[in-house]
Tab-separated table of C-alpha atoms and ligand atoms in Angstrom:
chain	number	residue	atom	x	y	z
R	1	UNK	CA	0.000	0.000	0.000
R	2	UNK	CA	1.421	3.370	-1.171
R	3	UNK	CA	1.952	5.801	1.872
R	4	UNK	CA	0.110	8.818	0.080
R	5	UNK	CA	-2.302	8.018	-2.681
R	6	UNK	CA	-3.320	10.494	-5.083
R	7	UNK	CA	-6.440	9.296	-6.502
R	8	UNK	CA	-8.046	10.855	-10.158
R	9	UNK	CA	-8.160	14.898	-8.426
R	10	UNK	CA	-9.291	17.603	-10.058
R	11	UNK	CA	-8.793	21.343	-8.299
R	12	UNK	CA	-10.605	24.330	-9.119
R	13	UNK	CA	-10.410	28.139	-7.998
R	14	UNK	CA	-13.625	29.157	-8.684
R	15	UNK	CA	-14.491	28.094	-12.584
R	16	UNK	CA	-11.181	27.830	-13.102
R	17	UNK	CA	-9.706	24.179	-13.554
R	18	UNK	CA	-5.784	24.349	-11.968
R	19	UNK	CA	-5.377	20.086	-11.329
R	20	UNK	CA	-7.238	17.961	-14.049
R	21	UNK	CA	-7.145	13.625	-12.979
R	22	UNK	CA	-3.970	13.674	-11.346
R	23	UNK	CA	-2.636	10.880	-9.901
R	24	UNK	CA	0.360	9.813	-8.198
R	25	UNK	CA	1.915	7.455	-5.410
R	26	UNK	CA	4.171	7.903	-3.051
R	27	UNK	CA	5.736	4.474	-0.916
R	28	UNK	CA	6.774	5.147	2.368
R	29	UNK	CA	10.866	5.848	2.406
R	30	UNK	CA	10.755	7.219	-1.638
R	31	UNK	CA	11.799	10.764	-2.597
R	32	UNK	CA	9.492	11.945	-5.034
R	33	UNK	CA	9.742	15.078	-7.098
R	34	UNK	CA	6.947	16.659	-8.858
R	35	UNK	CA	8.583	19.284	-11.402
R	36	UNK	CA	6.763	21.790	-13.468
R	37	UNK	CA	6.744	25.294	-14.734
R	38	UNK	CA	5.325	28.451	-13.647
R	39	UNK	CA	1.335	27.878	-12.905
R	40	UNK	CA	1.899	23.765	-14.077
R	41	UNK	CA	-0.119	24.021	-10.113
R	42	UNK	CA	2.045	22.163	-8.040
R	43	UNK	CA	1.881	24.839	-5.197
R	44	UNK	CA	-1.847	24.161	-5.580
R	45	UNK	CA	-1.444	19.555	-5.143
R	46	UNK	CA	0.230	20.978	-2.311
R	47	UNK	CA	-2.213	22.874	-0.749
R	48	UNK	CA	-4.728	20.106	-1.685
R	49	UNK	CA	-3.188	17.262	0.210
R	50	UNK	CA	-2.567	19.613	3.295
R	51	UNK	CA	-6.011	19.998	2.916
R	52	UNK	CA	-6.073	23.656	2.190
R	53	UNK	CA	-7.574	23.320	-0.671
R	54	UNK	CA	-10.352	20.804	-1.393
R	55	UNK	CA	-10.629	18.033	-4.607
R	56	UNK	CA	-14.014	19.084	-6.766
R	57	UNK	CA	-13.464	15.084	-7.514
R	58	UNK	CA	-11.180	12.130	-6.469
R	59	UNK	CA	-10.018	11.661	-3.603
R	60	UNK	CA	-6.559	11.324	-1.367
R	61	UNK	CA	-5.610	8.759	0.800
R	62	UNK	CA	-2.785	8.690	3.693
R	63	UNK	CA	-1.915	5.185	4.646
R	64	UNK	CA	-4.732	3.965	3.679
R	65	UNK	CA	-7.131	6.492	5.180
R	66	UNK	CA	-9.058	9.408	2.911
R	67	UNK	CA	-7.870	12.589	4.019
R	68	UNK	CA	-9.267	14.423	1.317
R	69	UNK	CA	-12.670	15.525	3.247
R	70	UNK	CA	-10.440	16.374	6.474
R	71	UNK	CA	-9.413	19.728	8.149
R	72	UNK	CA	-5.668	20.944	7.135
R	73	UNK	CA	-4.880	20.682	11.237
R	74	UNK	CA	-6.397	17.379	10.905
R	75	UNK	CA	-4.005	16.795	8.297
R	76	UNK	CA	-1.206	17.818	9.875
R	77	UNK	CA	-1.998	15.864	13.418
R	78	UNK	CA	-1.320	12.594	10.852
R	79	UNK	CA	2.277	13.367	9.998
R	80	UNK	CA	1.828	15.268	6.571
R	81	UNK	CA	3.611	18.240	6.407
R	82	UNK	CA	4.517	20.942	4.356
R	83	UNK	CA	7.118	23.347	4.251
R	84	UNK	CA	5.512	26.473	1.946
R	85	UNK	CA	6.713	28.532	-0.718
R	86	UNK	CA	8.688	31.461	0.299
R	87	UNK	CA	9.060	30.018	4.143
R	88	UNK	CA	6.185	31.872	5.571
R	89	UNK	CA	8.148	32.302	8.891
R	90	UNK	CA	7.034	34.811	11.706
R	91	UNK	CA	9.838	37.755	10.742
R	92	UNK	CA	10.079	39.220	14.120
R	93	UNK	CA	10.207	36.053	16.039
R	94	UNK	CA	13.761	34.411	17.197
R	95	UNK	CA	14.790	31.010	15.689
R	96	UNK	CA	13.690	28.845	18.599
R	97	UNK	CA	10.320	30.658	19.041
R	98	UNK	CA	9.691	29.763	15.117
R	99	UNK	CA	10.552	26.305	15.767
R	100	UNK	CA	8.039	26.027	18.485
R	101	UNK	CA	5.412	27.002	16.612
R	102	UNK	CA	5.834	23.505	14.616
R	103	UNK	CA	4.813	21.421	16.918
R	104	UNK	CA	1.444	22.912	18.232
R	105	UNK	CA	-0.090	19.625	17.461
R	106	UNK	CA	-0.875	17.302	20.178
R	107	UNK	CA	1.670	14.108	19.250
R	108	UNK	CA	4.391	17.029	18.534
R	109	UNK	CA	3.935	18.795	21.357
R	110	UNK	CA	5.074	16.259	23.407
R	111	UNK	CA	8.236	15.444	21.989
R	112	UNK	CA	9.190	19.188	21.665
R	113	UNK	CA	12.414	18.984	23.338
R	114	UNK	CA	13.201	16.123	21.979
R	115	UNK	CA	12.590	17.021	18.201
R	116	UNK	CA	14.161	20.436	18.639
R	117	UNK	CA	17.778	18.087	19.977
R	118	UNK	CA	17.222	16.478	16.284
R	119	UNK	CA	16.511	19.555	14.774
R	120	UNK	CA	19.724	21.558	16.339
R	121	UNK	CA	21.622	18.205	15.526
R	122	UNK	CA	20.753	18.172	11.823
R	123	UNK	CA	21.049	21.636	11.761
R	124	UNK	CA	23.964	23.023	14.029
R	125	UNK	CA	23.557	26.503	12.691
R	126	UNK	CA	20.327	26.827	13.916
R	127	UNK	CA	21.159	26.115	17.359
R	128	UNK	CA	23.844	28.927	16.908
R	129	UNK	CA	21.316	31.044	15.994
R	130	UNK	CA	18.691	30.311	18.473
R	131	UNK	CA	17.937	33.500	19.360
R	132	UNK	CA	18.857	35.675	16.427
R	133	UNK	CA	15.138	37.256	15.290
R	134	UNK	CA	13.975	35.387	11.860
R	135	UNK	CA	14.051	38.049	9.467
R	136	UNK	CA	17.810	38.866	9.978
R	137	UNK	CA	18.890	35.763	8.553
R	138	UNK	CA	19.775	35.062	4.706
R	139	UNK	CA	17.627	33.359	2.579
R	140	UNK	CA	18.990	30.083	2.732
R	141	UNK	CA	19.110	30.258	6.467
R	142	UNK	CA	15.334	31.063	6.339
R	143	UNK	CA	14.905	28.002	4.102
R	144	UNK	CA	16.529	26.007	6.743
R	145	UNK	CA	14.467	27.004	9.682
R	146	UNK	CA	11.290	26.804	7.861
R	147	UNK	CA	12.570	23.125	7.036
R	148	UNK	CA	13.625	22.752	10.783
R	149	UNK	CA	9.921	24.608	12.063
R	150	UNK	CA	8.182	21.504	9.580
R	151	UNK	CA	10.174	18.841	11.531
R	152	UNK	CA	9.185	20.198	15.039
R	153	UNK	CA	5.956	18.913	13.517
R	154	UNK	CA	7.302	15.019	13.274
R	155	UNK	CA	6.439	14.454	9.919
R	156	UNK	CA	6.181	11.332	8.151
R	157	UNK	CA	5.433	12.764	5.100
R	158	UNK	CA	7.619	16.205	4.232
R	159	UNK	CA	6.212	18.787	1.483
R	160	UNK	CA	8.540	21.051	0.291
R	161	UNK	CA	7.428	23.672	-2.032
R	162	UNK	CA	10.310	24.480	-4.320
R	163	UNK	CA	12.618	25.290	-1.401
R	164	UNK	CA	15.697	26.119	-3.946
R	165	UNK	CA	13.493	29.170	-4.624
R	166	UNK	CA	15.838	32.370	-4.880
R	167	UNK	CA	18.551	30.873	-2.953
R	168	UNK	CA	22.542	30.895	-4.078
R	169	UNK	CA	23.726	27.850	-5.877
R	170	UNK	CA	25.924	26.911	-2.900
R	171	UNK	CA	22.520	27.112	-0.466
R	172	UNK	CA	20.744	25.275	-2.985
R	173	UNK	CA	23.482	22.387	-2.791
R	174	UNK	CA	22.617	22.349	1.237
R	175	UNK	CA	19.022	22.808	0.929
R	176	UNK	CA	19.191	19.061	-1.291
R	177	UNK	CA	21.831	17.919	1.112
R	178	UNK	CA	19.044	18.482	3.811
R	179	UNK	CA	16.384	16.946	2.502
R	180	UNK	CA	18.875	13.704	1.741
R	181	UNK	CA	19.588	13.565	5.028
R	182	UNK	CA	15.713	13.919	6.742
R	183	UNK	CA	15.067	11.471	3.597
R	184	UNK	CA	17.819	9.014	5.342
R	185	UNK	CA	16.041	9.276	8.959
R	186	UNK	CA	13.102	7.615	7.564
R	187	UNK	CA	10.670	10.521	6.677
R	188	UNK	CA	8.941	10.466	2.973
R	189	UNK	CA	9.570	13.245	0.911
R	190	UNK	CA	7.412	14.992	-1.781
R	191	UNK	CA	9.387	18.075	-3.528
R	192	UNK	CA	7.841	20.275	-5.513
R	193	UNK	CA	10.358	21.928	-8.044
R	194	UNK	CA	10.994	24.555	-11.235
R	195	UNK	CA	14.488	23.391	-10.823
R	196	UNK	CA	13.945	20.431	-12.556
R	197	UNK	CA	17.633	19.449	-12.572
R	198	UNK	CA	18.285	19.813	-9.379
R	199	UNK	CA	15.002	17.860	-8.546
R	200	UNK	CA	15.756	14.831	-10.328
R	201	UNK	CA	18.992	14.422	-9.477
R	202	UNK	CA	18.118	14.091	-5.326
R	203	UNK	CA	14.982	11.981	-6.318
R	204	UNK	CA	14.067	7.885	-7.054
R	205	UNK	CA	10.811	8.973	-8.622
R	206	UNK	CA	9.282	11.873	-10.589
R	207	UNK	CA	6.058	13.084	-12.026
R	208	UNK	CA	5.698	16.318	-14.523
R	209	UNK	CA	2.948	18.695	-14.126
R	210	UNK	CA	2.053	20.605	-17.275
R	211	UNK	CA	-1.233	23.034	-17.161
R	212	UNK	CA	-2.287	21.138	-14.379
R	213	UNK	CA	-2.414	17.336	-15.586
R	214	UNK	CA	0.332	14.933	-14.972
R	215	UNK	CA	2.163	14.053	-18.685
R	216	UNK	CA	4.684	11.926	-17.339
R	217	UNK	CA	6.216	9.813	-14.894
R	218	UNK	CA	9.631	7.704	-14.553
R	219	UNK	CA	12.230	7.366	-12.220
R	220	UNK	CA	14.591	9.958	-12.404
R	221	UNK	CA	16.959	8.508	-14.369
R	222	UNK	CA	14.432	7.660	-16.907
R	223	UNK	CA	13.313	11.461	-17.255
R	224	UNK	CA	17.005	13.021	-17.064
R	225	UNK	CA	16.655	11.388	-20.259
R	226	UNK	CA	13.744	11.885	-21.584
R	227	UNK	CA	13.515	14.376	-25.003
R	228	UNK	CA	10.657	16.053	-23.992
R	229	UNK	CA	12.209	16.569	-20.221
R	230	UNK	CA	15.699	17.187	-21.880
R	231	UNK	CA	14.261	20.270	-24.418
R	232	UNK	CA	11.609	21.440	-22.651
R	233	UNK	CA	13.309	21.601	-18.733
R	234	UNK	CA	16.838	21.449	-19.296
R	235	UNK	CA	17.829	23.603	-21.737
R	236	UNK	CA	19.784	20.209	-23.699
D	1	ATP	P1	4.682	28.599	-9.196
D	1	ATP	O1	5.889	27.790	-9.386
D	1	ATP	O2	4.696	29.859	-10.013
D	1	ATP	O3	4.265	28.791	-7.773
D	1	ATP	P2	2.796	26.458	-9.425
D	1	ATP	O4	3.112	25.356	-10.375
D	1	ATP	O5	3.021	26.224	-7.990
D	1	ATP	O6	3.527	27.757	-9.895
D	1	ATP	P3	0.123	27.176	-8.702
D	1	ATP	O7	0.560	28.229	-7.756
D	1	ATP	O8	-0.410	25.922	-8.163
D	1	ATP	O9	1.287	26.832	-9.712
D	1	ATP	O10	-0.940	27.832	-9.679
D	1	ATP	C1	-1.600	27.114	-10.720
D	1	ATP	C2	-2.575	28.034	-11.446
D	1	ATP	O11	-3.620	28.419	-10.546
D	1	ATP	C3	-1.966	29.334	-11.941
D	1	ATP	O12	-2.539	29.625	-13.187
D	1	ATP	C4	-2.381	30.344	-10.902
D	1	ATP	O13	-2.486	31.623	-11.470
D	1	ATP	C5	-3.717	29.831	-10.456
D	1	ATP	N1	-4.001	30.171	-9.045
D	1	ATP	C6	-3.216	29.906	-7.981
D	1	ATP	N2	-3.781	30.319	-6.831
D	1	ATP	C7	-4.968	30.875	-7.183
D	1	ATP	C8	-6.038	31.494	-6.463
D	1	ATP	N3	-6.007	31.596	-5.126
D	1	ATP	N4	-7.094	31.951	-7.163
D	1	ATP	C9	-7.147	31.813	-8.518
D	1	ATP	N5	-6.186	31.249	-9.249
D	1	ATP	C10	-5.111	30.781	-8.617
């Protein structure tokens, strides 16, 4: 049984069709990218399977369980999280008073202290930084704490919404690092990603979202060298 199940959606905004019958799996332990252009809508599957959003049809299905007609806390109280586009931190808060805001759920709130020691380990700048005020930091270190804020939350599925967004290319080599790394403790990863290079490279599994439907899906090797992925994403 796939971990997340993505089951025939579509997503509107209003009369507007963003997500037409996609569908996708993700096994527990895979990194999966889903890479696209500019409005493809992967910000929007994101916000759909935290439950901001809701599926006009289909459905979605967490270990088994539809989550699809849940609320987003709901959502989050099982384990899927997402980190979202341009790190939505709180700017005037310190670091550690951003990472305690992850884990307002009840399951996370009790292994606070705890999952702030994993946090500071995985991320030893952080905990050199644990009281500098968020919106003093660089970009990339804002990427990281918004990373660090999603694993307060104990996630076993991470979202990451195109996290290499703006940053340096040496911050963007971290960032991946990172997420290899969370990947290798045992949490499930879903990337979302313009860098579609980048993407592929960190992941065992991909999907491509153009104008909102899924057009294809391979491992990663198998769309590094795919024509259409090749010409269209990669500039070869
Ligand atoms: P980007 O990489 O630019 O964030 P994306 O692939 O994440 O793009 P989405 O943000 O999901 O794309 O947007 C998909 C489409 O839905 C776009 O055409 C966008 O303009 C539209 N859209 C997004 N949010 C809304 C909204 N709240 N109301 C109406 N249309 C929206």
């Amino acid at each position: 049984m796939a971990l997340l199940e993505i089951d025939n959606i579509s997503v509107y905004y209003g009369e507007m069709c963003v997500l037409r019958d996609v569908s996708a799996q993700i096994d527990s332990g895979e990194i999966i990218c889903v890479v696209g252009a500019n409005g493809a809508g992967k910000s929007t599957l994101i916000n759909t399977i935290s439950g901001l959003l809701k599926p006009k049809t289909g459905k979605i299905l967490f270990n088994g369980e539809v989550i699809s007609k849940l609320e987003p806390y709901q959502i989050v109280e099982k384990g899927v999280i997402q980190v979202p586009e341009g790190r939505r931190l709180f700017p005037n808060m310190s670091v550690e008073e951003n990472l305690l805001i992850g884990s307002y759920t009840p399951t996370s709130r009790k292994k606070r202290k705890e999952n702030m020691e994993k946090v500071f380990t995985l991320l030893p700048r952080l905990a050199e930084r644990r009281k500098q005020i968020a919106r003093t930091m660089s970009g990339g270190e804002q990427q990281m704490l918004a990373i660090g804020r999603a694993l307060m939350a104990d996630p076993k599925l991470l979202m990451l919404d195109e996290p290499s967004l703006g940053l340096a290319p040496k911050m963007v080599s971290h960032v991946l690092e990172l997420i290899q790394n969370i990947a290798a403790q045992g949490v499930t990863i879903l990337l979302v990603e313009q860098n579609v290079y980048h993407a592929l490279k960190l992941c065992n599994r991909g999907y491509v979202l153009e104008n909102g439907s899924i057009t294809l899906m391979g491992t990663a090797e198998e769309l590094l060298n795919n024509p259409h992925v090749k010409k269209a994403y990669l500039g070869l």
